[in-house]
Amino acid sequence: MKPVEIAKGIYDVGVNDWNIQDFHGYSTPLGTSYNAFLIVDEKVALVDTVKKPFTDQLIANIQQVIDPQKIDYMISNHTEMDHSGSLARVMHRIGADKPVYCSKMGHKNLSLHFSQPLNYQPVGDGQELKLGRRTLAFLETRMLHWPDSMFTYIKEDEILLSSDAFGQHYAGFEKFDDVVGDAIMPHAKKYFANILLPYAPLILKLVDKVTQMGLPLRMICPDHGILWRTEPGKIIEAYVRWSKQQPKRKAVVVYDTMWHSTERMADAVAAGLYAEGVAVRPMYLRKWHRSDVLTEVLDAKAVVVGSPTLNNGLFPTVSDFLTYMKGLKPQGKIGAAFGSYGWSGEAPKLVAKELAAMQFEVMDPVRHQYVPDTPALEESYAFGRAIGRRICDEVAD
Amino acid sequence: MDRYVCTICGYVYDPEQGDPDNGVAAGTKFEDLPDDWECPVCGAAKSEFEKEE
């Protein structure tokens, strides 16, 4: 990628990772980008780096704008290695003793990533750094989504460099919202559902804080994907909506199956939900990635989980999914479980127990021995309808 | 003595251990931590903690 001048004297010198398909367990069919920002003023600052294998590309991009040794300040908004992986080599290239500005937690966490001592300059919330004509202001955003996370705001240009917040896993030459259009929103939603959801209450607090500060925002530039230059308010509004987790009349039926029996139950449960006016799509866990399922869970009211019983326990993919969902802490859901079994049939109850531990309102599970016949499928259908009625009672049309 | 959990990151404050890295001696009750004490993992304020069930 060539550097993209996003405003006069401010460049995205990041890189595209076209072929990454699995980003620490999150499926990324369109790859991702690691955005890094070079601000050329009387003093020159580089905000974030890229994943380690892309270091040469980052340095080549910087060189197209300026001699890397002219960089005066390194700023690390986030310690995670897709943004810090190149830090040691970049420092070697620009001057190992140059200051590295980061949050207090960033100082602690970067030190736990890199053994060589760097000239860390921890900054507090609201602290500023003058570059010449421009002023950078640092905004701590702890746990959005790591303890070290912070934003860097370029005051005169009204540009927010927002680290991972507002990002999307998307690699493309198209670098702006107006170029890529609404097609980017599902990727932003998936990012939110899989990375930021556990911290939804903090996001609402942060949006309130930024609103009260009255920061004008001309552009929001995350560290992944496209930059929001046309309607930065749109992604903030979406974050508020997603953070509030107001559900639709929607359910997710997610299952695995060994001999198609739990699958047939899943289809019947989904048909029952649909009959009550609930949007639903059965998702088979060996075809749908857990991160795609979670994206659907975000605005669903009910999560209905089907598991065969394997050796007295849950089917492994179902355990995987439940563990993943538990960590992301979705709020305000109805939970339900079902499944076919051979002889012991523990799985639906075990699923229900897990869902209850996630503070879901859990309905009594339905199970069937071996292959579901017509009455059994009718029972599954009725189960779907009962869940559907409960959704419609709780969610306005 | 009650243990308290950070609702933001899951860190558990154990009064028997204290938080010696940040000058809190072992045996210090959660209630006796200074108001400006922060979660040593994520930096959350004391008010973000809840008593462990």
PDB file of N, CA, C and O in Angstrom, chain A residues 104-105 108-109 142-143 147 199 202 205 329, chain B residues 7-9 38-44 48:
ATOM      1  N   LYS A 104      -0.200   4.920  30.998  1.00  0.00           N
ATOM      2  CA  LYS A 104       0.510   4.309  32.129  1.00  0.00           C
ATOM      3  C   LYS A 104       0.469   2.775  32.011  1.00  0.00           C
ATOM      4  O   LYS A 104       1.471   2.084  32.202  1.00  0.00           O
ATOM      5  N   MET A 105      -0.717   2.258  31.671  1.00  0.00           N
ATOM      6  CA  MET A 105      -0.850   0.802  31.486  1.00  0.00           C
ATOM      7  C   MET A 105      -0.077   0.342  30.249  1.00  0.00           C
ATOM      8  O   MET A 105       0.412  -0.783  30.197  1.00  0.00           O
ATOM      9  N   LYS A 108       3.459  -0.268  31.244  1.00  0.00           N
ATOM     10  CA  LYS A 108       3.584  -1.549  31.945  1.00  0.00           C
ATOM     11  C   LYS A 108       3.498  -2.707  30.933  1.00  0.00           C
ATOM     12  O   LYS A 108       4.317  -3.638  30.958  1.00  0.00           O
ATOM     13  N   ASN A 109       2.523  -2.632  30.053  1.00  0.00           N
ATOM     14  CA  ASN A 109       2.285  -3.765  29.145  1.00  0.00           C
ATOM     15  C   ASN A 109       3.334  -3.857  28.031  1.00  0.00           C
ATOM     16  O   ASN A 109       3.747  -4.959  27.656  1.00  0.00           O
ATOM     17  N   ARG A 142      -9.217   2.943  28.911  1.00  0.00           N
ATOM     18  CA  ARG A 142      -8.869   1.652  29.519  1.00  0.00           C
ATOM     19  C   ARG A 142      -9.942   0.598  29.261  1.00  0.00           C
ATOM     20  O   ARG A 142     -11.121   0.875  29.385  1.00  0.00           O
ATOM     21  N   MET A 143      -9.481  -0.585  28.910  1.00  0.00           N
ATOM     22  CA  MET A 143     -10.325  -1.737  28.619  1.00  0.00           C
ATOM     23  C   MET A 143     -11.181  -1.553  27.368  1.00  0.00           C
ATOM     24  O   MET A 143     -12.159  -2.252  27.170  1.00  0.00           O
ATOM     25  N   PRO A 147      -6.153  -2.941  28.841  1.00  0.00           N
ATOM     26  CA  PRO A 147      -5.899  -1.936  29.886  1.00  0.00           C
ATOM     27  C   PRO A 147      -5.119  -0.724  29.377  1.00  0.00           C
ATOM     28  O   PRO A 147      -5.258   0.389  29.889  1.00  0.00           O
ATOM     29  N   TYR A 199     -17.289  -4.828  26.862  1.00  0.00           N
ATOM     30  CA  TYR A 199     -17.033  -3.508  27.458  1.00  0.00           C
ATOM     31  C   TYR A 199     -18.087  -2.483  27.054  1.00  0.00           C
ATOM     32  O   TYR A 199     -17.862  -1.272  27.143  1.00  0.00           O
ATOM     33  N   LEU A 202     -18.711   0.481  29.245  1.00  0.00           N
ATOM     34  CA  LEU A 202     -17.630   1.483  29.207  1.00  0.00           C
ATOM     35  C   LEU A 202     -17.738   2.357  27.962  1.00  0.00           C
ATOM     36  O   LEU A 202     -17.380   3.533  27.984  1.00  0.00           O
ATOM     37  N   LYS A 205     -20.202   5.059  28.583  1.00  0.00           N
ATOM     38  CA  LYS A 205     -19.593   6.102  29.443  1.00  0.00           C
ATOM     39  C   LYS A 205     -18.658   6.983  28.625  1.00  0.00           C
ATOM     40  O   LYS A 205     -18.637   8.200  28.774  1.00  0.00           O
ATOM     41  N   LYS A 329     -19.971 -11.756  27.113  1.00  0.00           N
ATOM     42  CA  LYS A 329     -20.971 -11.204  28.039  1.00  0.00           C
ATOM     43  C   LYS A 329     -22.172 -10.519  27.380  1.00  0.00           C
ATOM     44  O   LYS A 329     -22.487  -9.368  27.726  1.00  0.00           O
TER      45      LYS A 329
ATOM     46  N   THR B   7     -15.084  -5.479  38.154  1.00  0.00           N
ATOM     47  CA  THR B   7     -16.139  -5.824  37.186  1.00  0.00           C
ATOM     48  C   THR B   7     -15.691  -5.535  35.752  1.00  0.00           C
ATOM     49  O   THR B   7     -16.341  -5.949  34.816  1.00  0.00           O
ATOM     50  N   ILE B   8     -14.578  -4.838  35.607  1.00  0.00           N
ATOM     51  CA  ILE B   8     -14.113  -4.505  34.256  1.00  0.00           C
ATOM     52  C   ILE B   8     -13.235  -5.626  33.692  1.00  0.00           C
ATOM     53  O   ILE B   8     -13.446  -6.082  32.588  1.00  0.00           O
ATOM     54  N   CYS B   9     -12.264  -6.091  34.499  1.00  0.00           N
ATOM     55  CA  CYS B   9     -11.305  -7.053  33.924  1.00  0.00           C
ATOM     56  C   CYS B   9     -11.278  -8.402  34.640  1.00  0.00           C
ATOM     57  O   CYS B   9     -10.638  -9.329  34.165  1.00  0.00           O
ATOM     58  N   GLU B  38      -6.331   2.061  42.408  1.00  0.00           N
ATOM     59  CA  GLU B  38      -6.877   1.591  41.133  1.00  0.00           C
ATOM     60  C   GLU B  38      -6.598   0.111  40.970  1.00  0.00           C
ATOM     61  O   GLU B  38      -5.640  -0.420  41.526  1.00  0.00           O
ATOM     62  N   CYS B  39      -7.416  -0.536  40.144  1.00  0.00           N
ATOM     63  CA  CYS B  39      -7.185  -1.936  39.818  1.00  0.00           C
ATOM     64  C   CYS B  39      -5.785  -2.065  39.211  1.00  0.00           C
ATOM     65  O   CYS B  39      -5.469  -1.383  38.238  1.00  0.00           O
ATOM     66  N   PRO B  40      -4.928  -2.924  39.798  1.00  0.00           N
ATOM     67  CA  PRO B  40      -3.551  -3.011  39.292  1.00  0.00           C
ATOM     68  C   PRO B  40      -3.466  -3.612  37.887  1.00  0.00           C
ATOM     69  O   PRO B  40      -2.451  -3.476  37.222  1.00  0.00           O
ATOM     70  N   VAL B  41      -4.533  -4.262  37.435  1.00  0.00           N
ATOM     71  CA  VAL B  41      -4.511  -4.862  36.100  1.00  0.00           C
ATOM     72  C   VAL B  41      -5.011  -3.880  35.043  1.00  0.00           C
ATOM     73  O   VAL B  41      -4.358  -3.659  34.030  1.00  0.00           O
ATOM     74  N   CYS B  42      -6.194  -3.293  35.284  1.00  0.00           N
ATOM     75  CA  CYS B  42      -6.787  -2.485  34.209  1.00  0.00           C
ATOM     76  C   CYS B  42      -6.951  -1.026  34.580  1.00  0.00           C
ATOM     77  O   CYS B  42      -7.377  -0.228  33.749  1.00  0.00           O
ATOM     78  N   GLY B  43      -6.648  -0.667  35.823  1.00  0.00           N
ATOM     79  CA  GLY B  43      -6.720   0.747  36.188  1.00  0.00           C
ATOM     80  C   GLY B  43      -8.113   1.231  36.550  1.00  0.00           C
ATOM     81  O   GLY B  43      -8.340   2.420  36.689  1.00  0.00           O
ATOM     82  N   ALA B  44      -9.069   0.296  36.699  1.00  0.00           N
ATOM     83  CA  ALA B  44     -10.432   0.719  37.053  1.00  0.00           C
ATOM     84  C   ALA B  44     -10.457   1.314  38.459  1.00  0.00           C
ATOM     85  O   ALA B  44      -9.651   0.956  39.317  1.00  0.00           O
ATOM     86  N   GLU B  48     -15.560   0.459  40.840  1.00  0.00           N
ATOM     87  CA  GLU B  48     -15.943  -0.554  39.842  1.00  0.00           C
ATOM     88  C   GLU B  48     -15.857  -1.974  40.405  1.00  0.00           C
ATOM     89  O   GLU B  48     -16.093  -2.932  39.692  1.00  0.00           O
TER      90      GLU B  48
END
